[in-house]
Coordinates of C-alpha atoms in Angstrom, one line a residue:
M1 CA 0.0 0.0 0.0
S2 CA 1.4 3.3 -1.2
G3 CA 4.8 1.7 -1.8
I4 CA 5.8 1.8 1.9
D5 CA 7.4 -1.3 3.6
R6 CA 5.4 -0.8 6.8
A7 CA 7.2 -3.5 8.7
A8 CA 10.4 -1.7 8.1
I9 CA 9.4 1.5 10.0
P10 CA 11.5 1.5 13.1
Q11 CA 9.6 1.5 16.4
A12 CA 11.3 4.7 17.6
E13 CA 10.2 6.6 14.4
A14 CA 6.5 5.6 14.5
G15 CA 3.6 7.1 16.2
G16 CA 2.4 3.6 17.3
I17 CA 2.8 -0.1 17.2
L18 CA 0.4 -2.4 15.3
T19 CA 0.8 -6.0 16.3
V20 CA -0.8 -8.8 14.2
D21 CA -1.2 -12.1 16.1
L22 CA -0.9 -14.8 13.5
G23 CA -1.5 -17.4 16.1
A24 CA -4.9 -15.9 16.9
L25 CA -5.7 -15.7 13.2
A26 CA -4.9 -19.4 12.7
A27 CA -6.9 -20.3 15.9
N28 CA -9.9 -18.5 14.6
W29 CA -9.7 -20.3 11.3
R30 CA -9.5 -23.7 13.1
D31 CA -12.4 -22.7 15.3
L32 CA -14.6 -22.0 12.3
A33 CA -13.4 -25.0 10.4
G34 CA -14.5 -27.2 13.3
R35 CA -17.9 -25.6 13.5
V36 CA -18.7 -26.0 9.7
A37 CA -17.3 -29.5 9.1
P38 CA -17.8 -31.4 6.9
A39 CA -18.0 -28.3 4.7
E40 CA -14.7 -26.9 3.6
C41 CA -13.6 -23.8 5.4
A42 CA -11.9 -21.3 3.0
A43 CA -10.5 -17.9 3.9
V44 CA -11.1 -14.5 2.5
V45 CA -7.9 -12.4 2.4
K46 CA -9.0 -9.5 0.3
G47 CA -8.2 -5.9 1.3
D48 CA -4.6 -6.9 2.3
A49 CA -6.1 -9.7 4.5
Y50 CA -8.4 -7.1 6.1
G51 CA -5.4 -4.9 6.8
T52 CA -3.3 -7.5 8.5
G53 CA -0.9 -8.1 5.7
L54 CA -1.8 -10.4 2.7
E55 CA 1.4 -12.5 2.5
T56 CA 2.0 -13.2 6.2
S57 CA -1.7 -13.7 7.1
A58 CA -2.3 -16.0 4.1
Q59 CA 0.7 -18.1 4.9
A60 CA -0.6 -18.5 8.5
L61 CA -4.0 -19.5 7.2
W62 CA -2.5 -22.0 4.8
D63 CA -0.3 -23.5 7.7
A64 CA -3.5 -23.8 9.7
G65 CA -5.2 -25.8 7.0
A66 CA -6.9 -23.4 4.6
R67 CA -6.5 -24.6 1.1
T68 CA -9.0 -22.3 -0.8
L69 CA -8.6 -18.5 -0.5
F70 CA -10.6 -15.6 -1.9
V71 CA -9.3 -12.2 -3.0
A72 CA -11.2 -9.3 -4.6
L73 CA -8.7 -8.2 -7.3
L74 CA -6.5 -9.8 -9.8
S75 CA -3.5 -7.9 -8.4
E76 CA -4.2 -9.5 -5.0
G77 CA -4.4 -12.9 -6.6
K78 CA -1.0 -12.5 -8.2
R79 CA 0.6 -11.5 -4.9
L80 CA -1.1 -14.4 -3.2
R81 CA 0.1 -16.9 -5.8
A82 CA 3.7 -15.8 -5.2
V83 CA 3.6 -17.1 -1.6
L84 CA 1.1 -20.0 -1.9
P85 CA 1.9 -21.9 -5.1
A86 CA -0.5 -24.8 -4.3
A87 CA -3.5 -22.8 -3.1
T88 CA -6.9 -22.6 -4.9
I89 CA -7.4 -18.9 -5.4
Y90 CA -10.6 -17.3 -6.5
V91 CA -10.9 -13.6 -7.6
L92 CA -14.2 -12.2 -6.6
N93 CA -14.6 -9.0 -8.5
G94 CA -15.2 -10.4 -12.0
L95 CA -13.3 -10.9 -15.3
F96 CA -12.2 -8.0 -17.4
A97 CA -11.3 -8.3 -21.0
G98 CA -7.6 -8.6 -21.6
T99 CA -6.8 -10.3 -18.3
E100 CA -7.6 -13.9 -19.3
E101 CA -3.9 -14.8 -19.9
T102 CA -2.9 -13.5 -16.5
Y103 CA -5.5 -15.7 -14.8
R104 CA -4.2 -18.7 -16.8
D105 CA -0.5 -17.9 -16.1
S106 CA -1.1 -17.3 -12.4
R107 CA -3.5 -20.3 -12.1
L108 CA -6.2 -18.0 -10.7
R109 CA -9.9 -18.7 -10.9
P110 CA -12.3 -15.8 -11.9
V111 CA -15.7 -15.6 -10.2
L112 CA -18.0 -14.9 -13.2
G113 CA -21.0 -12.9 -12.4
S114 CA -22.5 -11.9 -15.8
L115 CA -23.3 -13.5 -19.1
P116 CA -20.6 -11.3 -20.9
E117 CA -18.0 -12.6 -18.4
I118 CA -19.1 -16.1 -19.0
A119 CA -18.8 -15.6 -22.8
L120 CA -15.4 -14.1 -22.4
W121 CA -14.0 -17.0 -20.3
T122 CA -15.6 -19.5 -22.6
A123 CA -14.1 -18.0 -25.7
F124 CA -10.6 -17.8 -24.1
C125 CA -10.8 -21.5 -23.0
A126 CA -11.9 -22.4 -26.6
R127 CA -9.0 -20.4 -28.0
I128 CA -6.3 -22.1 -25.9
G129 CA -8.0 -25.5 -26.0
N130 CA -8.2 -25.9 -22.2
R131 CA -11.3 -25.9 -20.0
L132 CA -10.0 -23.8 -17.2
P133 CA -11.8 -23.6 -13.8
A134 CA -14.0 -20.7 -12.8
A135 CA -16.7 -20.0 -10.2
L136 CA -20.3 -18.8 -11.1
H137 CA -21.8 -16.1 -8.9
V138 CA -25.6 -15.9 -8.7
D139 CA -27.3 -12.9 -7.1
T140 CA -30.0 -13.9 -4.6
G141 CA -30.8 -10.5 -3.2
M142 CA -27.6 -8.4 -2.8
N143 CA -27.9 -6.6 -6.2
R144 CA -24.2 -6.1 -6.3
L145 CA -22.5 -8.8 -8.5
G146 CA -23.9 -12.0 -9.9
L147 CA -26.2 -13.5 -12.5
A148 CA -29.9 -12.9 -12.1
P149 CA -31.7 -16.1 -11.0
S150 CA -33.4 -16.4 -14.3
E151 CA -30.0 -16.2 -16.1
A152 CA -28.7 -19.0 -13.8
V153 CA -31.7 -21.1 -14.7
G154 CA -31.1 -20.6 -18.4
L155 CA -27.4 -21.4 -18.0
A156 CA -28.3 -24.6 -16.2
E157 CA -30.5 -25.6 -19.1
T158 CA -27.6 -25.4 -21.5
R159 CA -24.9 -26.5 -19.1
E160 CA -23.4 -29.0 -21.5
E161 CA -22.5 -26.0 -23.7
I162 CA -20.4 -24.3 -20.9
G163 CA -16.8 -24.3 -22.3
F164 CA -15.0 -24.2 -18.9
E165 CA -14.8 -26.2 -15.7
L166 CA -17.5 -25.0 -13.4
A167 CA -15.6 -25.4 -10.2
L168 CA -17.9 -23.5 -7.7
L169 CA -21.4 -22.0 -7.5
M170 CA -21.7 -19.2 -5.1
S171 CA -23.9 -16.4 -3.8
H172 CA -23.5 -13.8 -1.0
L173 CA -25.7 -13.1 2.0
A174 CA -26.7 -9.5 2.5
C175 CA -28.1 -9.5 6.1
A176 CA -26.9 -12.6 7.9
D177 CA -25.3 -10.4 10.6
E178 CA -28.9 -9.5 11.7
P179 CA -30.4 -12.7 13.1
G180 CA -33.8 -13.5 11.8
H181 CA -33.8 -11.1 8.9
P182 CA -36.3 -12.3 6.3
L183 CA -34.0 -11.6 3.4
T184 CA -31.6 -14.2 4.7
V185 CA -34.3 -16.9 4.7
R186 CA -35.3 -16.0 1.2
Q187 CA -31.7 -16.0 0.0
L188 CA -31.2 -19.5 1.5
E189 CA -34.3 -20.8 -0.2
D190 CA -33.4 -19.3 -3.6
F191 CA -29.8 -20.5 -3.5
R192 CA -30.8 -24.0 -2.5
A193 CA -33.1 -24.1 -5.5
I194 CA -30.5 -22.8 -7.9
A195 CA -27.8 -25.1 -6.6
A196 CA -30.1 -28.1 -7.3
L197 CA -30.0 -27.1 -11.0
F198 CA -26.2 -27.7 -10.9
P199 CA -25.8 -31.2 -9.5
G200 CA -22.2 -32.2 -8.8
V201 CA -21.0 -28.5 -8.6
P202 CA -19.7 -27.5 -5.1
A203 CA -21.9 -24.7 -3.7
S204 CA -21.0 -21.8 -1.3
L205 CA -23.3 -19.3 0.3
A206 CA -21.9 -18.5 3.8
N207 CA -19.8 -15.6 4.8
S208 CA -18.6 -15.2 8.4
A209 CA -22.1 -14.6 9.7
G210 CA -23.4 -17.5 7.6
C211 CA -20.8 -19.8 9.1
L212 CA -22.4 -19.1 12.5
S213 CA -26.0 -19.4 11.3
G214 CA -26.2 -23.1 11.3
P215 CA -25.5 -26.1 8.9
D216 CA -28.3 -25.1 6.5
F217 CA -26.0 -22.3 5.3
H218 CA -22.8 -24.3 5.0
F219 CA -23.3 -26.2 1.8
D220 CA -19.9 -27.5 0.5
L221 CA -17.7 -24.5 1.2
V222 CA -17.8 -21.5 3.5
R223 CA -16.0 -18.2 3.0
P224 CA -15.3 -16.5 6.4
G225 CA -13.7 -13.1 6.4
I226 CA -14.2 -10.6 9.3
A227 CA -14.6 -13.4 11.9
L228 CA -11.1 -14.6 11.1
Y229 CA -9.6 -11.3 12.0
G230 CA -11.4 -10.9 15.3
G231 CA -14.4 -8.8 14.2
R232 CA -18.0 -9.4 15.2
S233 CA -19.9 -11.1 12.4
R234 CA -23.3 -11.5 14.0
A235 CA -24.9 -9.0 16.4
D236 CA -25.9 -11.8 18.8
M237 CA -22.5 -13.5 19.1
A238 CA -19.2 -12.5 20.6
P239 CA -16.3 -12.2 18.2
L240 CA -13.5 -14.8 18.1
R241 CA -10.0 -14.0 19.3
P242 CA -8.7 -10.5 18.6
V243 CA -5.9 -10.5 16.0
V244 CA -4.9 -6.9 16.0
T245 CA -3.4 -4.8 18.8
L246 CA -2.8 -1.1 18.4
E247 CA -0.7 0.9 20.8
L248 CA -0.2 4.6 20.4
R249 CA 2.8 6.6 21.6
V250 CA 2.4 9.5 24.1
S251 CA 4.0 12.6 22.6
Q252 CA 3.4 14.9 25.5
V253 CA 1.6 15.2 28.9
R254 CA 0.1 18.6 29.7
D255 CA -2.1 20.4 32.1
V256 CA -5.3 22.1 31.0
H257 CA -7.0 24.8 33.1
A258 CA -10.7 24.8 33.8
G259 CA -12.6 26.5 31.1
E260 CA -9.9 25.9 28.4
T261 CA -10.8 24.1 25.2
I262 CA -9.0 21.1 23.7
G263 CA -8.4 20.4 20.0
Y264 CA -9.8 21.7 16.7
G265 CA -13.1 23.5 16.8
A266 CA -12.9 23.9 20.6
A267 CA -15.2 21.0 20.7
A268 CA -14.3 19.9 24.2
T269 CA -14.0 22.1 27.2
A270 CA -12.3 21.3 30.5
S271 CA -14.9 21.6 33.2
E272 CA -12.2 21.3 35.9
P273 CA -8.4 21.2 35.9
M274 CA -7.3 18.3 33.7
R275 CA -4.2 16.4 32.6
I276 CA -4.2 15.1 29.1
A277 CA -1.8 12.8 27.1
I278 CA -1.3 13.7 23.5
L279 CA -1.1 10.5 21.4
A280 CA 0.9 10.5 18.1
A281 CA -1.7 9.2 15.7
G282 CA -4.9 10.4 14.1
Y283 CA -7.2 10.0 11.1
A284 CA -4.2 9.7 8.7
D285 CA -3.4 6.5 10.6
G286 CA -6.9 5.0 10.1
I287 CA -8.5 6.1 13.4
P288 CA -11.9 7.5 12.6
R289 CA -12.3 11.2 13.3
L290 CA -15.8 10.6 14.8
A291 CA -14.2 8.5 17.5
G292 CA -13.2 11.7 19.3
S293 CA -15.5 13.5 21.8
S294 CA -17.1 16.9 22.4
D295 CA -19.0 18.6 25.1
T296 CA -22.2 16.9 24.0
R297 CA -21.0 13.4 23.1
G298 CA -18.6 10.9 24.5
G299 CA -15.8 9.2 22.4
A300 CA -13.7 6.1 22.3
E301 CA -11.4 5.0 25.1
A302 CA -7.8 3.8 25.3
I303 CA -6.0 1.9 28.1
I304 CA -2.9 3.4 29.7
A305 CA -1.3 2.6 33.0
G306 CA -3.7 -0.3 33.3
R307 CA -6.9 1.9 33.2
R308 CA -9.4 2.9 30.6
C309 CA -9.3 6.6 29.8
P310 CA -11.5 8.6 27.4
L311 CA -10.4 10.4 24.3
I312 CA -11.3 14.1 24.6
G313 CA -11.8 16.6 21.8
R314 CA -11.6 16.0 18.0
I315 CA -9.2 13.6 16.5
S316 CA -6.9 15.4 14.1
M317 CA -4.7 14.1 11.3
D318 CA -1.7 13.1 13.4
L319 CA -2.7 13.6 17.0
M320 CA -5.4 13.0 19.6
A321 CA -5.9 13.8 23.3
L322 CA -6.5 11.3 26.1
D323 CA -8.0 12.4 29.4
I324 CA -5.7 11.0 32.1
T325 CA -6.9 13.2 35.0
A326 CA -8.0 10.2 37.0
L327 CA -4.6 8.6 37.0
P328 CA -1.8 9.3 39.5
E329 CA 0.3 12.4 38.5
D330 CA 3.4 10.4 37.6
A331 CA 1.5 7.4 35.9
V332 CA 2.1 8.6 32.3
K333 CA 5.0 10.2 30.6
A334 CA 6.1 11.0 27.1
G335 CA 7.1 7.8 25.2
D336 CA 4.6 5.6 27.0
L337 CA 2.0 3.6 25.0
A338 CA -1.7 3.7 25.2
T339 CA -3.7 0.7 23.8
L340 CA -6.5 1.7 21.5
L341 CA -7.2 -1.8 20.2
G342 CA -6.5 -5.2 21.9
R343 CA -8.0 -7.8 24.1
Q344 CA -10.0 -5.4 26.2
I345 CA -11.0 -3.0 23.4
G346 CA -12.1 -4.7 20.2
V347 CA -12.4 -3.3 16.7
D348 CA -16.2 -3.2 16.9
E349 CA -16.1 -1.0 20.0
L350 CA -13.8 1.5 18.3
A351 CA -16.0 1.3 15.2
R352 CA -19.1 2.0 17.2
H353 CA -17.7 5.2 18.5
G354 CA -16.5 6.1 15.0
E355 CA -20.0 5.4 13.6
T356 CA -18.5 2.8 11.2
I357 CA -17.9 -0.9 11.2
G358 CA -15.0 -3.1 12.3
Y359 CA -14.2 -3.9 8.6
E360 CA -13.4 -0.3 7.9
I361 CA -11.3 0.0 11.0
L362 CA -9.1 -3.0 10.2
T363 CA -8.7 -2.2 6.5
S364 CA -7.8 1.5 7.2
L365 CA -5.1 0.9 9.8
G366 CA -2.1 2.3 8.6
R367 CA 0.9 3.1 6.7
R368 CA 2.8 4.8 9.6
Y369 CA 2.8 2.3 12.3
H370 CA 5.7 0.0 13.3
R371 CA 4.4 -3.5 12.6
R372 CA 5.0 -6.6 14.7
I373 CA 4.0 -9.8 13.0
G374 CA 4.0 -13.0 15.1

């Protein structure tokens, strides 16, 4: 991302330390694989493995037992192939004209979601005389990518004319994170009916939330993403083990007099004498600006000196303020670290304060941290 070798940024030169626990990532995959057996548990590693680092995270998932992986883009597939020569790799975002040879040369499988894409792959396979594998994506209610159900029915009726290996039939759940949502029930029924038209073709419907929704959703292969990385995938279930820890460095500790304001826009006012720690990170590092606070709304918290303390004032590009008034006077000094994400503060808690989702938090965390991978 942006050409920066993030792991190479020295700790002393960074505003924070981002630690990726590959052991927790592997444990989360094994947990899900056990829950969905006998279905195969794949792994979604798009978005730089949800911000944790594509190559290292994919290797950890492979070592844990994942043999099928999904990315969004062809460029991600090529990176992944370089580290996992034996993996089955699907590219989710469709087939573009002129990329067919790259798919063949890198042994990647396009996920075909339209009749023109199917025609393109069929023509390429005919031209090279080789029925290469691909997945077929059917839309069952997401209205994002995928064939319309009527198109899938028509394709099933002429299946013998398909000029490539149909290796997987898939769809994507839109509301499985909301237990009992009627669209989820409808999508399951529609996908089951479509899958019946393609006997012998492995079928896949479940994302992370689908994995936790019971065996009816598992079919032959599941595709967990956010759950692997410690995010909450269903509103009624606790997340799995946290994978990412984020510690931010204290740049300065300062006193604020009663009545003085803190940060841009004078959004927060000290109602009494305060002590604040200025942390060396901000929205340029992927921390949502809305996670700050004002006189009318609370914000996120961080843990420092063993205690939760609230952020105070607006988060700026490179800095934020933490209210440490409740701590002993000598408890915090410049150079100390405050934990914004970790075992006690998950990505979904920070996301809630930032009025976003855990996915966005993980995939936005940054280019300027010192990274520890282990």
